[in-house]
XYZ file of C-alpha atoms in Angstrom:
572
model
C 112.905 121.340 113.754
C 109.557 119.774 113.143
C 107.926 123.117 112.618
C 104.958 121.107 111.443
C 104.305 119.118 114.263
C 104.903 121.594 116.932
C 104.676 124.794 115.651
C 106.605 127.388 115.806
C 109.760 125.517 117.709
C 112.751 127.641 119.030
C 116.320 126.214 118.949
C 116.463 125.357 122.654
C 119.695 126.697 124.487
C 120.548 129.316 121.724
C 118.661 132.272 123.615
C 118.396 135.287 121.399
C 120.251 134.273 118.043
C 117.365 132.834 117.145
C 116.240 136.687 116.355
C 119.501 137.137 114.930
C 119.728 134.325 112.308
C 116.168 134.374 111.452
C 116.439 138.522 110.702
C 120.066 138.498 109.425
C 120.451 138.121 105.219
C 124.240 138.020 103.808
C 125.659 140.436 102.089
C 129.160 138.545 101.886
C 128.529 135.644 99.932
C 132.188 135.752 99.052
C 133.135 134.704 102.478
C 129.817 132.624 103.250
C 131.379 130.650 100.219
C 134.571 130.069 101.893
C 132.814 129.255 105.533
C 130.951 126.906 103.534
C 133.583 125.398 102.122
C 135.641 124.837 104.959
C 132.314 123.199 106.777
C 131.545 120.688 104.171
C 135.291 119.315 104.441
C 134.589 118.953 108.195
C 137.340 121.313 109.023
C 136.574 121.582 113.127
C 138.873 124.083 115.349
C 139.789 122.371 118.644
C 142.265 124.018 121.030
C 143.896 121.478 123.276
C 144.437 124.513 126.186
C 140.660 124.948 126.747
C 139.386 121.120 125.693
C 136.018 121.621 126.972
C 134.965 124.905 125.148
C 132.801 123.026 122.336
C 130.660 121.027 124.252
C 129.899 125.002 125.844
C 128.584 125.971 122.413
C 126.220 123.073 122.321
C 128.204 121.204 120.098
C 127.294 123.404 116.550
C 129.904 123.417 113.993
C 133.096 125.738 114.415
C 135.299 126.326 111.974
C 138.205 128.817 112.187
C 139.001 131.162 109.085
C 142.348 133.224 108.777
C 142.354 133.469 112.798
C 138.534 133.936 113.541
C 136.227 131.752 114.753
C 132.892 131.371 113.139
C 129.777 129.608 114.653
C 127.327 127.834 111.964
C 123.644 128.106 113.772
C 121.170 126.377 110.858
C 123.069 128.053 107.607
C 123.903 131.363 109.184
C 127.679 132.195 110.275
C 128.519 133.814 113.446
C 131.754 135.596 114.103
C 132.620 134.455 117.912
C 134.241 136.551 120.691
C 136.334 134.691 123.127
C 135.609 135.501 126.411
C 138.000 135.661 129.433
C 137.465 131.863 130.600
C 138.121 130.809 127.651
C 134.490 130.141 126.045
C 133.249 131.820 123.039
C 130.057 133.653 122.699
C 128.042 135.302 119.958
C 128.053 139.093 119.960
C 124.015 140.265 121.031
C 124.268 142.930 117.621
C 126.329 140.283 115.260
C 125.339 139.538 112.180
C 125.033 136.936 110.219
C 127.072 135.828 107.092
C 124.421 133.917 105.324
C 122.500 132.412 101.436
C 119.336 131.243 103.211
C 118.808 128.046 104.780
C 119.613 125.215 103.356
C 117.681 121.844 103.075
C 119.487 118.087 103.119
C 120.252 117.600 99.652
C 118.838 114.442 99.937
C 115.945 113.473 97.839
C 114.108 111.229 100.454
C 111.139 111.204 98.434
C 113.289 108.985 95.468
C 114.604 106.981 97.775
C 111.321 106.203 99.699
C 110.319 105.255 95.845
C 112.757 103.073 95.433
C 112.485 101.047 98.521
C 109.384 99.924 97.712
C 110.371 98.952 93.972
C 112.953 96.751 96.055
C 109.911 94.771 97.489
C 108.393 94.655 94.161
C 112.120 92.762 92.754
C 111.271 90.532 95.583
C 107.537 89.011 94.392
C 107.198 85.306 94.088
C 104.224 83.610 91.810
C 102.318 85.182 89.310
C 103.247 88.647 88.165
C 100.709 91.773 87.771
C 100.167 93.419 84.410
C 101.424 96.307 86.465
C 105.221 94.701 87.679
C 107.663 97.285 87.283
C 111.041 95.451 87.250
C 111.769 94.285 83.538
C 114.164 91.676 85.207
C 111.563 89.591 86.738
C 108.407 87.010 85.964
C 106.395 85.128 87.079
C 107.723 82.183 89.406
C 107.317 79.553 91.673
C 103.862 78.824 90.692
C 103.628 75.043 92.674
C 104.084 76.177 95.588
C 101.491 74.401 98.108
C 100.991 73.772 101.069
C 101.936 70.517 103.024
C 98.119 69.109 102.101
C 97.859 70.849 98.782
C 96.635 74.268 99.263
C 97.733 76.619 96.831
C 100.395 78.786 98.344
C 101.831 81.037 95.037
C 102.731 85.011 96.125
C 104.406 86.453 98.731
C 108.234 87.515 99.392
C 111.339 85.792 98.545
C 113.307 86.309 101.150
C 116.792 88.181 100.786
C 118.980 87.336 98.076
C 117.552 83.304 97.419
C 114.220 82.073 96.745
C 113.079 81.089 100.335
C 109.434 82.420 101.609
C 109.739 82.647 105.081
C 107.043 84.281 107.010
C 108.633 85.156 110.630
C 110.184 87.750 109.017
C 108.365 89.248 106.440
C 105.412 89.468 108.770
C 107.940 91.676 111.198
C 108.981 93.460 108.060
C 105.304 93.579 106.767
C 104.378 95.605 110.257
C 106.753 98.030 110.290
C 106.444 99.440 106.537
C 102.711 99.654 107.613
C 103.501 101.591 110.625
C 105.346 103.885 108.582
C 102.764 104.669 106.273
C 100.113 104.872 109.257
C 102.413 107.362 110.955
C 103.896 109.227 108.136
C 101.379 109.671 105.538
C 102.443 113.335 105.113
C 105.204 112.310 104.164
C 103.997 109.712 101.355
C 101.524 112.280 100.126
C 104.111 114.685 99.234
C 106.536 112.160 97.942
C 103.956 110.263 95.738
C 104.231 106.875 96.849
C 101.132 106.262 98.784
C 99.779 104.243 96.013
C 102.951 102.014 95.655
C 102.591 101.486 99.102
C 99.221 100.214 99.800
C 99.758 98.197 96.403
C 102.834 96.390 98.013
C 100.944 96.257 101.693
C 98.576 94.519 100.162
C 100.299 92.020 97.814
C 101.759 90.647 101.197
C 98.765 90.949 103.411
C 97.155 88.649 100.799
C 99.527 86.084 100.610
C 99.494 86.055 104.817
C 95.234 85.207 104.277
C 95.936 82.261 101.650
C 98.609 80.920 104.447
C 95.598 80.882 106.892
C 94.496 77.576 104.974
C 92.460 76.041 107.675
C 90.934 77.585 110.761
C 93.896 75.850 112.680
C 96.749 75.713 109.827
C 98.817 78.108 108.157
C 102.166 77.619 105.992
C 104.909 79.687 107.139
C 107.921 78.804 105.122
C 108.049 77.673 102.214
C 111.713 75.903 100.682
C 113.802 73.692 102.108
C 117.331 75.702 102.895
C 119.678 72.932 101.899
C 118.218 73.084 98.268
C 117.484 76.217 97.934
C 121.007 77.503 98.315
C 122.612 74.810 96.740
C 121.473 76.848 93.583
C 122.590 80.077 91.965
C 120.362 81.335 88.997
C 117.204 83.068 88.180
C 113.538 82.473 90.449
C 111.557 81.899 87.023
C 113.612 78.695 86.183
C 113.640 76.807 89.601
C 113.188 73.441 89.512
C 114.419 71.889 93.121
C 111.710 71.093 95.355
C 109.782 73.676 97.360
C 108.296 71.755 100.244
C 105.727 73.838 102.320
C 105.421 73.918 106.369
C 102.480 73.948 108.575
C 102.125 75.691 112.037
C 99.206 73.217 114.169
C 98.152 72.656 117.378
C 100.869 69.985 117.650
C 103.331 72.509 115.648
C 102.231 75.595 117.277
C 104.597 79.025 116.018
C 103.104 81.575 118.880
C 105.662 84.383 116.999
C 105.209 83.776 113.995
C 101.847 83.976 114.250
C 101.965 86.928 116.562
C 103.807 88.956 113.767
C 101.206 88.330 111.423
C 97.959 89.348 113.767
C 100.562 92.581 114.121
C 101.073 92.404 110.303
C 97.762 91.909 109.075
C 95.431 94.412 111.942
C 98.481 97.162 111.051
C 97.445 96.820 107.106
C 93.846 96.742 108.084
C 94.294 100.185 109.636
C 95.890 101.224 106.386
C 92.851 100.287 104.239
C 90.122 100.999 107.059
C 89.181 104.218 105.537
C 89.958 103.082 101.829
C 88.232 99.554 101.423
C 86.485 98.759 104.510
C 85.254 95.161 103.266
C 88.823 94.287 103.149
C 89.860 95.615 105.689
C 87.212 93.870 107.632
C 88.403 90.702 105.966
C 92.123 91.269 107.314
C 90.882 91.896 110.735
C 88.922 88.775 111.314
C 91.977 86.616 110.050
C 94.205 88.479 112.409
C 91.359 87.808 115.266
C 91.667 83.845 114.383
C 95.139 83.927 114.318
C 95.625 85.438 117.865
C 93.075 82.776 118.799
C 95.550 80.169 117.257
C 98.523 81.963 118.610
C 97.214 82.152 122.336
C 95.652 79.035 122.361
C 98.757 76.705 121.451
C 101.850 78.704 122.665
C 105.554 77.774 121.074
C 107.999 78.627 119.270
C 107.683 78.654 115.369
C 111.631 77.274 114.660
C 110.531 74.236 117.115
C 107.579 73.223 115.087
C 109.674 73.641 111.518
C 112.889 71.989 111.326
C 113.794 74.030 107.889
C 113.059 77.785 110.667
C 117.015 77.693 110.964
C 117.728 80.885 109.079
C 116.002 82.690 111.355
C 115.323 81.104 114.578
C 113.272 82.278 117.518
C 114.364 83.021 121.103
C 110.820 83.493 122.116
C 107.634 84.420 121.916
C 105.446 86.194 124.290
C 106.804 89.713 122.518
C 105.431 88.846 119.589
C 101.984 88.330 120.970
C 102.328 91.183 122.952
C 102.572 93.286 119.426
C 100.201 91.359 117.631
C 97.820 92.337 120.910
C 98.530 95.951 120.645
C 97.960 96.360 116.646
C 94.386 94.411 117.385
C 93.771 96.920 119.937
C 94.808 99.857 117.711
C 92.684 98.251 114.991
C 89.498 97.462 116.957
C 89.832 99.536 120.179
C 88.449 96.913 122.065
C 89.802 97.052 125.857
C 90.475 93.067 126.042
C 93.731 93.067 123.669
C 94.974 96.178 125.356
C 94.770 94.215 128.753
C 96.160 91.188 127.284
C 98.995 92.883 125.439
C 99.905 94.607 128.721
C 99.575 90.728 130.016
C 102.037 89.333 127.373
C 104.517 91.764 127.887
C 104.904 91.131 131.507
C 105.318 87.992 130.801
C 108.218 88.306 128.136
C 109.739 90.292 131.131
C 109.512 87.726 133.279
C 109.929 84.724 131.713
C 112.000 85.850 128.301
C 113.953 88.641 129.591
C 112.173 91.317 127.451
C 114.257 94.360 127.547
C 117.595 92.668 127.684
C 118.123 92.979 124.073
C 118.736 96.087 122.689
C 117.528 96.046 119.192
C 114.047 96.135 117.079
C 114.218 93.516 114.726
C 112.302 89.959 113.869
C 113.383 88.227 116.939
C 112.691 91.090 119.304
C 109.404 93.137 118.740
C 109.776 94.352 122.831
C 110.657 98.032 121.537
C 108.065 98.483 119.385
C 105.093 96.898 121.313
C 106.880 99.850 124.610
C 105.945 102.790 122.116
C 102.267 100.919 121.247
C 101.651 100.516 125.089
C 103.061 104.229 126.051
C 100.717 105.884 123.068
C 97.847 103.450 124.263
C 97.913 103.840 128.295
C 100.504 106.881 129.344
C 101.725 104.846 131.925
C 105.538 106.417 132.441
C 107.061 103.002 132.603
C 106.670 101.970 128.929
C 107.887 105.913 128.067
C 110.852 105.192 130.195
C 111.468 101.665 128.378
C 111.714 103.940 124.789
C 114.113 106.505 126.601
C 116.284 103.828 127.478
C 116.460 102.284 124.235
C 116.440 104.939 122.269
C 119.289 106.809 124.677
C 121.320 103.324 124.316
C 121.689 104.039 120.410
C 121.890 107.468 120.441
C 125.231 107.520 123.215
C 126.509 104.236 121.700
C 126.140 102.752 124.726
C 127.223 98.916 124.721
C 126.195 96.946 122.891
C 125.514 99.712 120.658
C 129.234 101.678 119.442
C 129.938 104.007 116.642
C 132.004 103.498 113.708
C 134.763 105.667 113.063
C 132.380 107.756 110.641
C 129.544 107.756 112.683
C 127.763 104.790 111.974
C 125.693 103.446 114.987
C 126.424 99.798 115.070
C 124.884 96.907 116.626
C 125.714 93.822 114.871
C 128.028 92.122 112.132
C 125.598 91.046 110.085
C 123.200 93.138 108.433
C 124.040 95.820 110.854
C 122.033 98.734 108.860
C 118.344 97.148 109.563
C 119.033 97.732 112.980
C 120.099 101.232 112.716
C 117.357 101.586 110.871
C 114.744 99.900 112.579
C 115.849 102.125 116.094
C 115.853 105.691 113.584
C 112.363 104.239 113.165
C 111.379 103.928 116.872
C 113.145 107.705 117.331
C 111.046 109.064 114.612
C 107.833 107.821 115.511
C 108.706 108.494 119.279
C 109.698 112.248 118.433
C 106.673 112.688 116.936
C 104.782 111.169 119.930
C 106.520 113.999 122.244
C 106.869 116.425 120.517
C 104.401 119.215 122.483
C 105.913 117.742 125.722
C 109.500 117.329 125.232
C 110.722 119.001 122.450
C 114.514 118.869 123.573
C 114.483 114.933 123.211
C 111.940 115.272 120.401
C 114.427 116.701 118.284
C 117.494 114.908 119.582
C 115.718 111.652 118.787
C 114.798 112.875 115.143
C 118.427 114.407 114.155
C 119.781 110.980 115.794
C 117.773 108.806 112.562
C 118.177 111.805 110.004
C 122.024 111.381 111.242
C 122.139 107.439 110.471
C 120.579 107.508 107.420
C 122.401 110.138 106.063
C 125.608 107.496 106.287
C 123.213 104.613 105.020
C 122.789 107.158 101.744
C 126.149 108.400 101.227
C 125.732 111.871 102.594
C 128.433 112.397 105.279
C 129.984 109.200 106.159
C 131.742 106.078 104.814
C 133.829 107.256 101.994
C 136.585 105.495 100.347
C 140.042 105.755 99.142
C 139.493 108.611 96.643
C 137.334 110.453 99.228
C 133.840 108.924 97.146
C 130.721 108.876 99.709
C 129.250 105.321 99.359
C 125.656 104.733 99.573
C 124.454 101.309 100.926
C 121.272 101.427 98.641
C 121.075 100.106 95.702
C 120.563 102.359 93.046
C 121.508 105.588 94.544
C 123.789 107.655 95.502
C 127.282 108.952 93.945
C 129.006 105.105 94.859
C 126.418 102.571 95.688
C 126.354 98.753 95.587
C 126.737 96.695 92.605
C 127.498 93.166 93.612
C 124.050 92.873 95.779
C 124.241 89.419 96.618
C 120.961 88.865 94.923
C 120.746 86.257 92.169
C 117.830 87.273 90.139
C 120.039 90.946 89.830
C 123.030 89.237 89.228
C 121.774 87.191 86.518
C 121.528 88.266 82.938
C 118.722 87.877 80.795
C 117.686 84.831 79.353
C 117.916 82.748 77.396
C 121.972 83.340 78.897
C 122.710 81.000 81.430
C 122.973 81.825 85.110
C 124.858 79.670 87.472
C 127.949 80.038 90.267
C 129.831 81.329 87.334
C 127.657 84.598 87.914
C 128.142 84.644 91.572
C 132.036 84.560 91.557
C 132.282 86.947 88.110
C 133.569 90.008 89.815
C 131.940 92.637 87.605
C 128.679 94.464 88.537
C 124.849 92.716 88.562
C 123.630 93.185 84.967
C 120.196 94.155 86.693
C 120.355 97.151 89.326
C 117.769 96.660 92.509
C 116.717 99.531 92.843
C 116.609 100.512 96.721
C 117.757 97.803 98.345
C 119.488 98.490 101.624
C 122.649 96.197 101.999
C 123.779 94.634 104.862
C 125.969 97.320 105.796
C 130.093 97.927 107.243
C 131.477 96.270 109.953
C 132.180 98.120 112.971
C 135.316 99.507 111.771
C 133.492 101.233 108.722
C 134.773 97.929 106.818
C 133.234 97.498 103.542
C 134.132 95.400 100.058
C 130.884 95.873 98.126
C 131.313 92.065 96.887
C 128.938 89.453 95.589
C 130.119 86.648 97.887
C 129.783 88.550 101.047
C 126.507 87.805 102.725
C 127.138 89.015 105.973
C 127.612 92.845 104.606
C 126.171 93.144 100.942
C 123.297 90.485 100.928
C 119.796 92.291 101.080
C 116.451 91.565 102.521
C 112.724 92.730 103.135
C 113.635 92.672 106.989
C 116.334 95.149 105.760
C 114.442 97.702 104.077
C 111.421 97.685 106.421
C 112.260 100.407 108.922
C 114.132 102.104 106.661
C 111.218 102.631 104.310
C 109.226 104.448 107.481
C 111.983 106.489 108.304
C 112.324 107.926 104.700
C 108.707 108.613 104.648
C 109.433 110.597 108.270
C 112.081 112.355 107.031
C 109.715 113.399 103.543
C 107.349 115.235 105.618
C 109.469 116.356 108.039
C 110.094 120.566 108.208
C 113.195 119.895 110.179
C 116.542 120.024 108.064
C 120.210 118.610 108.967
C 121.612 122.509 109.439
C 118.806 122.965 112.225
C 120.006 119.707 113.768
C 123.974 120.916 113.613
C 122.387 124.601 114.698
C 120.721 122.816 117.839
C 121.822 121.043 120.768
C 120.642 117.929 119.449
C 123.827 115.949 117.948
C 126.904 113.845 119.483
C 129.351 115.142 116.956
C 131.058 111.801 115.606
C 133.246 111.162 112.612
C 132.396 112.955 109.872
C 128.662 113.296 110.589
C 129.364 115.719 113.270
């Protein structure tokens, strides 16, 4: 449970063996050996006659062992009695078979690390003395915008060299977020530093694209060229034409996600380096000015937007409002993100989509307007969403091993991006609905212990496989990333690299791939860009929910212990 947050928390619905396992020490370790042997291969008793009996037990983990049944509430074993109608209870004076509790086995700490060395792989233009990954340099150093302005920095994209700002703002807003809510959990894993260094690598590339009080570049590369290519971003040479949202080429999102992007990092440094953060804020002001004043959408105004193209845009103003508001607490962009997002309802159909990502920022704008107002309506919106993923409800389904899926392609920064939502939320309500509180926070520990390889996908031999780079006992190794799958120079890098099946001769450490299809499908394979192509969109709620789950006191037995799971696949 999240002992920290709410203090001392009792396993709801277990009644008095909380006593018991709390009091209870083992003095069988012989057979607490076998129990927990027997529970890590997922060996579940069901009876056929009396179907119904484990969703009595609040769905903990049984396991039967030479013709008893045993109950495993948060480490601790329970002999069961069966009682006449056919349900089992645990004895009032049992005790319990027990080692201690047990935590995750999951370093989330190292990965949280890693993710943001991912977003380091992914700088364009000049280099810091301080770049940690030996495999890159400095690159595209022309870039300009359409008139001129010098537009080096920033993100490439995903696995080419394109800059494209609708979704790196989104992505930019949600690893802020994460460090806003979860700085516990950054402290003790010792990336707050990498953080804010990242945060603000992007947050100044987002000022220099605010070139002229009514112009600001937000793509740069033209897609046709760009992927015509296969090699390394230092020794590009095809034209990298820049693109200008105007009045007469107004981008209403993509400037929304960047007044959300840029207030969210100003809260970061607020308390750190107030002249910059001052700085941030009045270019996120002027860009909400811009974004209100000339409404459309960005992928209308830039013909090259394809890659990822906008359904609308009144969500995205509607966040960018509510970050302002967080930032300056001044009552106009609280009203006026309230405004916005009744009009996404009305006119966009807000709420009909069920999934965070750059397209729709509706989910995370609900939780902004709940926190800010307590009106019930926005904290039913969450519910809904966040009961949608956890029950698989369509279009949400699980996987055979317990993968909640949305969507073919890159179906993990979904997942992710909702565990984010659940964490934050759970931590919202946590002194005033602990039940859901916890269900929402085992729900994300759940998911991203398949996205790591701990429980979950696991392949022929009976190998977990991790979908992050660089960790795990099988992760990727054909990332479709070119500047990973090159070698170094002065070898060549061309298709010949892409199609070489053999691993990247550079590892990316902590990128989140795509992910499996909804069948648990997987090849981890270069040329597959739907499922093993990466991206900073990828990686950004998954970065906050790592930091969540480093400063979180809660632990994956207390979530089996609890009444807080839907036991599916192997993750049950």
């Amino acid at each position: 449970m999240r002992t920290g947050l709410l203090g001392a928390v009792a396993l709801l619905a277990l009644g008095s063996c909380i006593h018991v396992c709390r009091a209870q020490n083992s003095t069988t370790k012989t057979l607490y050996q076998y129990l927990t042997a027997l529970e890590h291969n997922q060996t579940f008793y069901y009876e056929p006659a009396d179907p119904g009996y484990y969703a009595s037990i609040n769905n903990n983990t049984i396991i039967e062992y030479n013709g008893t049944f045993y109950e495993d509430l948060n480490g601790t074993f329970y002999a069961l009695q069966r009682q006449a109608n056919g349900s089992f209870t645990i004895p009032a004076n049992a005790t319990g078979i027990a080692e201690g509790l047990s935590p995750d086995g999951i370093d989330y700490g190292q990965v949280l690390g890693l993710s943001w060395l991912f977003y380091e792989a992914q700088r364009s233009g000049p280099l810091p003395p301080t770049n940690r990954i030996p495999f890159r340099g400095d690159s595209a150093l022309q870039d300009a915008a359409p008139g001129g302005a010098e537009m080096k920095g920033g993100w490439y994209d995903a696995g080419d060299f394109l800059k494209l700002n609708f979704p790196a703002a989104f992505s930019a807003s949600l690893l802020a977020w994460g460090l806003i809510e979860f700085q516990d959990g950054y402290t003790a894993a010792g990336q707050t530093e990498a953080a804010l260094d990242s945060l603000r690598w992007i947050a100044d590339y987002f000022v220099k694209n605010h070139h002229g009080d009514l112009a600001f570049t937000g793509q740069i590369g033209n897609v046709g060229d760009d992927h015509a290519s296969w090699g390394r971003p230092e020794d590009m040479t095809e034209p990298r034409p820049g693109f200008d949202l105007t009045p007469t080429a107004p981008g209403s999102d993509l400037l929304g996600q960047t007044v959300a992007a840029l207030a969210a990092i100003a809260i970061v440094f607020q308390n750190i380096e107030p002249s910059y953060s001052n700085m941030l804020e009045a270019h996120a002001r002027d860009l909400y000015v811009f974004a209100t004043a000339y409404e459309g959408k960005y992928s209308d105004a830039i013909n090259q937007a394809y890659v990822y193209p906008s359904s609308n845009y009144l969500d995205d103003i509607a966040w960018g409002a509510a970050w302002l508001y967080q930032r300056t607490g001044e009552q106009q962009f609280l009203t006026e993100a309230e405004a916005y997002n009744q009009r996404n309802i009305a006119e966009e159909g807000g709420g009909g989509y069920v999934a965070f990502v750059w397209d729709c920022a509706y989910w995370g704008t609900q939780v902004k307007l709940a926190e800010f107002t307590g009106t019930a309506s926005y904290a039913t919106e969450v519910s809904r969403f966040l009961d949608t993923w956890v029950t698989g409800t369509a279009p949400v389904m699980y996987t055979p091993s317990g993968l909640a899926w949305a969507s073919e392609w890159g179906t993990l920064r979904y997942t992710m991006n909702a565990a984010l939502i659940a964490e934050v939320w759970s931590k919202k309500i946590a002194t005033t609905d602990a039940t859901n509180s916890n269900r929402y926070e085992c729900w994300a520990r759940s998911q991203t212990k398949y996205v790591l390889g701990s429980d979950g996908l696991k392949d022929a031999q009976g190998v977990s496989i991790s979908f992050v780079v660089g960790f795990g006992t099988k992760p990727p190794v054909q990332a479709h990333h070119r500047a990973a799958s090159c070698p170094n120079p002065p070898a060549p890098c061309s298709f010949d690299n892409f199609n070489a099946a053999v691993p990247n001769p550079h590892i990316l450490y902590g990128a989140l791939v795509g992910g499996p299809g909804a069948d648990d499908s997987y090849v981890d394979v270069r040329s597959d860009y739907t499922k093993n192509e990466v991206a900073v969109d990828y990686n950004a709620g998954f970065t906050g929910v790592l930091a969540a789950l480093s400063e979180s006191s809660n632990t994956w037995a207390s979530c089996v212990a609890g009444n807080y799971l839907i036991a599916r696949g192997n993750l049950g």
